[in-house]
GROMACS .gro file of C-alpha atoms in nm:
model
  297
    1UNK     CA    1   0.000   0.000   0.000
    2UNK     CA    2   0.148   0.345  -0.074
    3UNK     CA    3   0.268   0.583   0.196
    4UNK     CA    4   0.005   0.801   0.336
    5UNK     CA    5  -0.291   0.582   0.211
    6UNK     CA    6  -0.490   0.446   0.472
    7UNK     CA    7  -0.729   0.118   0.383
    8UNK     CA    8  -1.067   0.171   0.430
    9UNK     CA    9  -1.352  -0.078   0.574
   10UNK     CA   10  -1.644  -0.124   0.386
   11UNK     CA   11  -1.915  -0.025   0.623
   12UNK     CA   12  -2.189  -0.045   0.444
   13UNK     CA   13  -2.475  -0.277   0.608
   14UNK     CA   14  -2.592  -0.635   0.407
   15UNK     CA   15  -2.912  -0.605   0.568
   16UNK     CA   16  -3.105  -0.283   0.606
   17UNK     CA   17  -3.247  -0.165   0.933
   18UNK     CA   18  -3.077  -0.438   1.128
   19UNK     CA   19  -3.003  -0.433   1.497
   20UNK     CA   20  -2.625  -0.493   1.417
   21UNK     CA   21  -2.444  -0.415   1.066
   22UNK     CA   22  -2.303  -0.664   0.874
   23UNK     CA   23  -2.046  -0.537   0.630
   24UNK     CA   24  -1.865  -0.692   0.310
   25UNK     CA   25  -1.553  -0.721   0.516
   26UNK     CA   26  -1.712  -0.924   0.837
   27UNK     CA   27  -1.896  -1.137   0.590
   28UNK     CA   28  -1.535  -1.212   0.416
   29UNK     CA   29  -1.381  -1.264   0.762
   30UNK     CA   30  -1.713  -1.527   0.857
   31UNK     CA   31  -1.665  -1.699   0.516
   32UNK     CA   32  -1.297  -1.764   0.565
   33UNK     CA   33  -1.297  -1.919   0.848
   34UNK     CA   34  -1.620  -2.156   0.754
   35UNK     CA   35  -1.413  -2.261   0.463
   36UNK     CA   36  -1.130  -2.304   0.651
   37UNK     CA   37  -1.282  -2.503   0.939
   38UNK     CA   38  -1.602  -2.674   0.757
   39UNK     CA   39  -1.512  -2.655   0.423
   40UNK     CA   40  -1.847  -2.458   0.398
   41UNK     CA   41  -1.857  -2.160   0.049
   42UNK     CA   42  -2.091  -1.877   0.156
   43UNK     CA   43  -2.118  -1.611  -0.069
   44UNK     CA   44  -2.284  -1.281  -0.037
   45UNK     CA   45  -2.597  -1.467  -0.115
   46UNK     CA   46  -2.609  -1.596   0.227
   47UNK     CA   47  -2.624  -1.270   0.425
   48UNK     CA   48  -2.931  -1.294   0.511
   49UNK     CA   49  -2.909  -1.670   0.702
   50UNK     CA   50  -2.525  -1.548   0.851
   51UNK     CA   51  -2.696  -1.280   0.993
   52UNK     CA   52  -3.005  -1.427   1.160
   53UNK     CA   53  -2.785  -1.683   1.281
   54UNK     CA   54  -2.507  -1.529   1.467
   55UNK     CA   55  -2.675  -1.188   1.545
   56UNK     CA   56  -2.830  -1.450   1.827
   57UNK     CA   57  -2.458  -1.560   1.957
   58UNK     CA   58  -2.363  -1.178   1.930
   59UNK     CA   59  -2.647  -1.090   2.173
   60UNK     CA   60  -2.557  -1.398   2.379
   61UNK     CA   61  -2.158  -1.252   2.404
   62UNK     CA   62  -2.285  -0.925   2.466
   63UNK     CA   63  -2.091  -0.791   2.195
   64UNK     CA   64  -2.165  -0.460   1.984
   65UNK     CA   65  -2.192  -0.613   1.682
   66UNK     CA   66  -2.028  -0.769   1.333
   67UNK     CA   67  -1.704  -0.631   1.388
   68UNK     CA   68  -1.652  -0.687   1.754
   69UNK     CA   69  -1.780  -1.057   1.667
   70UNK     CA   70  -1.501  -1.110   1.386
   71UNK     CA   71  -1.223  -0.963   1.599
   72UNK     CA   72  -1.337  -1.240   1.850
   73UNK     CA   73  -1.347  -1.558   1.609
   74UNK     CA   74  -0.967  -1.446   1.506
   75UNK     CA   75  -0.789  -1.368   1.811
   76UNK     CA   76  -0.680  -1.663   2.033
   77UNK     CA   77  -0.983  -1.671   2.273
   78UNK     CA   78  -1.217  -1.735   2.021
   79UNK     CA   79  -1.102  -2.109   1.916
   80UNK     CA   80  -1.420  -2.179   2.093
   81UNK     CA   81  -1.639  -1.934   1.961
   82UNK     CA   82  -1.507  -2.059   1.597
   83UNK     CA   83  -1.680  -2.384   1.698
   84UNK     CA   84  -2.020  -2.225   1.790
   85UNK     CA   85  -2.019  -2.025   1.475
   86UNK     CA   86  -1.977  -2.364   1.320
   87UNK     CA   87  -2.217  -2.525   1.464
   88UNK     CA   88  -2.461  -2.171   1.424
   89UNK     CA   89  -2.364  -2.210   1.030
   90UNK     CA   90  -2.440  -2.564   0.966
   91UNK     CA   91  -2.754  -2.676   0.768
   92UNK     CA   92  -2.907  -2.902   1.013
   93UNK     CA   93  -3.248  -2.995   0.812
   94UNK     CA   94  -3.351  -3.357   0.855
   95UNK     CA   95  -3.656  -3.591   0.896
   96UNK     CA   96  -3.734  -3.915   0.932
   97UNK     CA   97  -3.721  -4.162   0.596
   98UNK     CA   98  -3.606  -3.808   0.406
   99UNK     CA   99  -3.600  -3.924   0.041
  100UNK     CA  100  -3.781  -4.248   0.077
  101UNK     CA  101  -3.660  -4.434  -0.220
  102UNK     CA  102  -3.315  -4.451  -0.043
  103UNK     CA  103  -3.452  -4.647   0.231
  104UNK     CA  104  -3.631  -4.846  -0.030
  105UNK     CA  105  -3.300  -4.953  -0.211
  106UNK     CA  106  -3.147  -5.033   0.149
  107UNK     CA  107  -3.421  -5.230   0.254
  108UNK     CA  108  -3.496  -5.441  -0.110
  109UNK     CA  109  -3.126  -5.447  -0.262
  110UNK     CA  110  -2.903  -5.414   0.001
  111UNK     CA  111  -2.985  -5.542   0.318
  112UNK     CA  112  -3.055  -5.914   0.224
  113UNK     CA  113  -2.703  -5.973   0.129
  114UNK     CA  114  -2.590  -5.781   0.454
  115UNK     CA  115  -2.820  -5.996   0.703
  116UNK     CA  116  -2.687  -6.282   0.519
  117UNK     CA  117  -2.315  -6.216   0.604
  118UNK     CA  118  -2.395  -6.067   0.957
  119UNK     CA  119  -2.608  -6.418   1.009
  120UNK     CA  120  -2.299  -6.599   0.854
  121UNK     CA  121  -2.031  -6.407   1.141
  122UNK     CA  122  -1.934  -6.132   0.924
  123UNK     CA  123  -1.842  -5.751   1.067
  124UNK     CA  124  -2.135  -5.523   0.886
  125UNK     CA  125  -2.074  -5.157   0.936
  126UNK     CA  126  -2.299  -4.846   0.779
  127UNK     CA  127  -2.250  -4.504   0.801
  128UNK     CA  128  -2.460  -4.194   0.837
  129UNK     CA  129  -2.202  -3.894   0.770
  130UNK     CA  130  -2.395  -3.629   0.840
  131UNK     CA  131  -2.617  -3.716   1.064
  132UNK     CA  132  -2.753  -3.372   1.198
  133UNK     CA  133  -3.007  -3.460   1.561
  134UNK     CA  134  -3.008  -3.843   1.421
  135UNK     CA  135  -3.324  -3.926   1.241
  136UNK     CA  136  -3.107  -4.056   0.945
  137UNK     CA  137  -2.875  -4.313   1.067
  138UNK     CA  138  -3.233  -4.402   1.334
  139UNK     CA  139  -3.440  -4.405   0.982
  140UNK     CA  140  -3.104  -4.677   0.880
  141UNK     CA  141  -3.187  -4.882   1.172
  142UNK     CA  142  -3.537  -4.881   1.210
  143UNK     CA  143  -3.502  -5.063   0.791
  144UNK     CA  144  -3.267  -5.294   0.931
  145UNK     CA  145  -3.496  -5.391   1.229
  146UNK     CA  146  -3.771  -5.408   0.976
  147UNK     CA  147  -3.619  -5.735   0.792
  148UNK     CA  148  -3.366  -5.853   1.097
  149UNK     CA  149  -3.549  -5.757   1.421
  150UNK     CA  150  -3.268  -5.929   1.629
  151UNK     CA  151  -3.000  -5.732   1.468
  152UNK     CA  152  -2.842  -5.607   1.770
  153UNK     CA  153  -2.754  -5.958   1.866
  154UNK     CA  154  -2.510  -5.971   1.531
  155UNK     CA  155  -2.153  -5.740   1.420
  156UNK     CA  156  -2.362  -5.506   1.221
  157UNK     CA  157  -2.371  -5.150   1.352
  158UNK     CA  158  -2.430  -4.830   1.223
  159UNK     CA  159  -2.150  -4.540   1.281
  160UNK     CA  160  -2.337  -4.128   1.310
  161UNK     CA  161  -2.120  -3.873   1.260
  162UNK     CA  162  -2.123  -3.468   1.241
  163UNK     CA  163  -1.952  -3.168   1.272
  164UNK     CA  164  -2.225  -3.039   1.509
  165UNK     CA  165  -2.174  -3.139   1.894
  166UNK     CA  166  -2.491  -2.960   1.973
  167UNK     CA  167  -2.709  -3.162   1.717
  168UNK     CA  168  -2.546  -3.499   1.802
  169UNK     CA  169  -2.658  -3.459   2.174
  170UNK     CA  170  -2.985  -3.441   2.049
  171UNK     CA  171  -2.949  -3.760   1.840
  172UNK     CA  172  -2.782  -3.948   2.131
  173UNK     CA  173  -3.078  -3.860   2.314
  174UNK     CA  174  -3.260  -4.019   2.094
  175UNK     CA  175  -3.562  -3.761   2.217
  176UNK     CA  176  -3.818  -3.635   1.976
  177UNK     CA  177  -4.174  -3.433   1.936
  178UNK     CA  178  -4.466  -3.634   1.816
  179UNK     CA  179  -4.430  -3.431   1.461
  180UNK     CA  180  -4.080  -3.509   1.383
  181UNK     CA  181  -4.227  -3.891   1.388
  182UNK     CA  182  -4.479  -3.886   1.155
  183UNK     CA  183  -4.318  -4.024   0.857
  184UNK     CA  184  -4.217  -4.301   1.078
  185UNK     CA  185  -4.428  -4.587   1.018
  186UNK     CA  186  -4.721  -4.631   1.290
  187UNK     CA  187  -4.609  -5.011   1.393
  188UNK     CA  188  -4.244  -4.875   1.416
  189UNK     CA  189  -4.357  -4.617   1.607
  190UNK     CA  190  -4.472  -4.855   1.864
  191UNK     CA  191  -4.184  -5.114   1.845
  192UNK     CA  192  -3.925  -4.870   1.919
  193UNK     CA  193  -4.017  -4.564   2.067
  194UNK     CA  194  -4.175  -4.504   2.426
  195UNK     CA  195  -4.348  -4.236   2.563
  196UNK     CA  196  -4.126  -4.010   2.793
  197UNK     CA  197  -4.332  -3.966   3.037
  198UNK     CA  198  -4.152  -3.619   3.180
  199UNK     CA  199  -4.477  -3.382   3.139
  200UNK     CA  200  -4.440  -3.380   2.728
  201UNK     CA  201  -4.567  -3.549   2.442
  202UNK     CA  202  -4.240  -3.628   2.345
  203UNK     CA  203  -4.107  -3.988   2.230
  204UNK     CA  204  -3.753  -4.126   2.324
  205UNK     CA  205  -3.577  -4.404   2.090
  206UNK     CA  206  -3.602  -4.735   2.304
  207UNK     CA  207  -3.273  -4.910   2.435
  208UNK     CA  208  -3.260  -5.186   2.145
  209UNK     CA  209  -3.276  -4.928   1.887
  210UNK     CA  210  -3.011  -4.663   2.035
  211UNK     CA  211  -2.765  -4.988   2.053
  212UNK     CA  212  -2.708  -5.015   1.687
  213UNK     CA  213  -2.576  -4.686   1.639
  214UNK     CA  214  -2.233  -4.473   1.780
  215UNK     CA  215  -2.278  -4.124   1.754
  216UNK     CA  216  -1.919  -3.933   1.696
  217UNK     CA  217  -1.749  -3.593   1.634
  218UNK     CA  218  -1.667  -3.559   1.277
  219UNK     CA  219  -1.558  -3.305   1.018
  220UNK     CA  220  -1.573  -3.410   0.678
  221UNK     CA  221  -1.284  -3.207   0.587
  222UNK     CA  222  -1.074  -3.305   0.900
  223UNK     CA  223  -0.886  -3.643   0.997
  224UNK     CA  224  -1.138  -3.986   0.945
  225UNK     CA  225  -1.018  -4.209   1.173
  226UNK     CA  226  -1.221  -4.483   1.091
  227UNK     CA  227  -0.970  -4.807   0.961
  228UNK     CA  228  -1.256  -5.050   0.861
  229UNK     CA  229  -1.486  -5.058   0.540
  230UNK     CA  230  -1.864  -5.013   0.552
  231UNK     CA  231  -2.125  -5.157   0.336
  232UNK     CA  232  -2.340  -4.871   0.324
  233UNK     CA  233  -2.267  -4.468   0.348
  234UNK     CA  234  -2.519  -4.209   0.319
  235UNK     CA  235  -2.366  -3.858   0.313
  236UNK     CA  236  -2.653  -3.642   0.135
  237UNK     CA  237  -2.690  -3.274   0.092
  238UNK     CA  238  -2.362  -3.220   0.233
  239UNK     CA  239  -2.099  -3.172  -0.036
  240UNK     CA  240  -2.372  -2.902  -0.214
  241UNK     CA  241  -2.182  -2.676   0.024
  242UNK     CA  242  -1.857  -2.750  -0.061
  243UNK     CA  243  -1.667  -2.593  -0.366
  244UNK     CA  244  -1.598  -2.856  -0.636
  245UNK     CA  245  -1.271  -2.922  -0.558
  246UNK     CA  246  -1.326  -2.999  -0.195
  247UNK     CA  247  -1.643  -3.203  -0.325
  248UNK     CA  248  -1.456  -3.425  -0.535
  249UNK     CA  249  -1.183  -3.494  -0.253
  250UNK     CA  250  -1.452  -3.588   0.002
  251UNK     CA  251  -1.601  -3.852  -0.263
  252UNK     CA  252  -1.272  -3.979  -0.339
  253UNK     CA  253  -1.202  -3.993   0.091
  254UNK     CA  254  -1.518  -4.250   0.056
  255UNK     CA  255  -1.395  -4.484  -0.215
  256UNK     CA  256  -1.144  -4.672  -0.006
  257UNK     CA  257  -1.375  -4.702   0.252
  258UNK     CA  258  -1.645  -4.873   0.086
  259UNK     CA  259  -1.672  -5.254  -0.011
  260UNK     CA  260  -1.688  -5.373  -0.303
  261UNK     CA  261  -2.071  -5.341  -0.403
  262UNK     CA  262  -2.111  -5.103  -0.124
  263UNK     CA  263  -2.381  -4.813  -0.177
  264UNK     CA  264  -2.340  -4.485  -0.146
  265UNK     CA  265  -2.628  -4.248  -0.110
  266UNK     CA  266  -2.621  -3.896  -0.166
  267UNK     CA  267  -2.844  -3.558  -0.179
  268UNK     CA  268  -3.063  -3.509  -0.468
  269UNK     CA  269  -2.877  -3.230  -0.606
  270UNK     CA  270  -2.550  -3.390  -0.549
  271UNK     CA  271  -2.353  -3.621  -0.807
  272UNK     CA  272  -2.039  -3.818  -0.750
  273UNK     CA  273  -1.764  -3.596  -0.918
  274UNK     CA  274  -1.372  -3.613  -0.968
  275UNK     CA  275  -1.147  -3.976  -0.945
  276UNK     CA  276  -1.425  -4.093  -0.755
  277UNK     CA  277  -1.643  -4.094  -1.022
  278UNK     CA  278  -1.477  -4.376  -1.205
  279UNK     CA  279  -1.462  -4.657  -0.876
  280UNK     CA  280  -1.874  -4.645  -0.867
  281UNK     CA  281  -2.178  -4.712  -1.093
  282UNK     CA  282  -2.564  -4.557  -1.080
  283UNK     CA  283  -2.779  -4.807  -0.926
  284UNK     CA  284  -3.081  -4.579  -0.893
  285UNK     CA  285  -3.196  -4.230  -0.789
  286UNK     CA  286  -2.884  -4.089  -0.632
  287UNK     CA  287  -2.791  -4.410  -0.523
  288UNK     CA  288  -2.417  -4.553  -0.637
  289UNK     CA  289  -2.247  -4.897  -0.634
  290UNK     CA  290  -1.881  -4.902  -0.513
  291UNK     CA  291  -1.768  -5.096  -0.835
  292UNK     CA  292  -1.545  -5.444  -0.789
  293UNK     CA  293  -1.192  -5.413  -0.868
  294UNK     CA  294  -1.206  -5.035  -0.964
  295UNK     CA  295  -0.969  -4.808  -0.778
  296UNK     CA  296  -0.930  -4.423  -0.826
  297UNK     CA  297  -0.700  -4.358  -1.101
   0.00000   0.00000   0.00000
């Protein structure tokens, strides 16, 4: 920068007649670090959700606003803050059976041949890698107990991981409001959930259920430390927030983790992109076969 010139912020607000303003420069600051940390793109599209998001932890840290917030998530005492912001910034949209026809393919195409090995000794893992407050990897099991209701008794178990430690309390809880259960099928409903009974309407996930799954810390864009294959990953409308090049690493981070004729199931807007591309094949809507013998070139 020349002598004498002094850089200017960009003050001007995103969102008009807000409490707090949100300028060009925090939003650049708030989308560095979620790309950094998460892996996340936000572009100036997003204002609007940044700003109804954290303008609740700025009120919670008493700060003044934007700036005073982005000063924070830089310095050295706000490694934890980064985390909340995280966590604040995270799509966490989820139902039960979300996308039906997945849990169709699992429970027609791929579960016979996995109750088969499981039955015959084998180690049968899944995966739900993005599992948000849990009703995907619980929507996994409940199919499984569907065709093998004695599954817990076998090496098949299904792994739940997010980046969110808020939402995976939730889904260890395994606590949830009548509504959230409706798609869940009314015989389910009564095989595997209970009443509370704490002054609510709410339903908890019984014991038998809750056994089959782990719930874990995980970022997508971190260290996996998982060493053994799985016969079934869903990771859906996840990568959509990625940039293409981080997409088509975290597809090819899957390949070597999947069996040969594993599925993979992914987000309706989402396709397999990159090396990875080349180690599966379509076997329905959003649905992919690891492919025998192919590795990524």
């Amino acid at each position: 920068m020349p002598p004498g010139v002094t850089k200017t912020r960009n003050v001007g607000s995103l969102i008009e007649n807000a409490e707090f303003r949100l300028t060009v420069d925090d939003l650049k600051v708030i989308s560095e670090i979620m790309m950094q940390e998460a892996g996340i793109a936000l572009s100036q599209a997003k204002a609007s959700l940044i700003y109804s998001r954290l303008a609740k932890r700025i009120r919670k840290l008493g700060l003044s606003g934007f700036h005073d917030y982005c000063s924070l998530i830089q310095s050295s005492a706000g490694v934890d803050e980064c985390k909340e912001m995280v966590a604040a910034l995270t799509t966490n949209v989820t139902s039960f059976f979300r996308e039906p026809h997945h849990f169709e393919h699992l429970r027609t195409k791929v579960l016979p041949q996995l109750i088969e090995r499981a039955k015959a000794g084998e180690r049968i893992r899944m995966w739900s890698a993005a599992c948000s407050t849990g009703p995907e990897p619980y929507s996994m099991a409940l199919t499984l107990l569907k065709e093998m209701p004695d599954a817990s008794k076998y090496d098949i178990r299904i792994l739940a991981t997010d980046i969110d430690p808020n939402v995976l309390a939730v889904a260890a809880s395994g606590i949830y409001e009548p509504a959230l259960l409706e798609p869940v099928p009314e015989g389910m409903r009564r095989s595997w959930f209970k009443p509370l009974n704490d002054g609510t309407d709410r339903f908890q996930v019984k014991d038998e259920l809750r056994r089959l799954i782990a719930f874990r810390h995980l970022n997508l864009i971190g260290n996996w430390p998982m060493k053994g294959k799985f016969w079934v990953i869903f990771c859906r409308n996840v990568v959509i927030y990625f940039d293409n090049q981080m997409q088509e690493r975290v597809w090819s981070r899957f390949m070597p983790l999947l069996e040969d004729d594993a599925a993979l199931y992914i987000g309706h807007s989402e396709r397999v992109s990159g090396a990875a591309a080349s180690c599966v094949v379509n076997d329905g809507v959003t649905v992919y076969k690891k492919s025998g013998g192919r590795s990524l070139k």
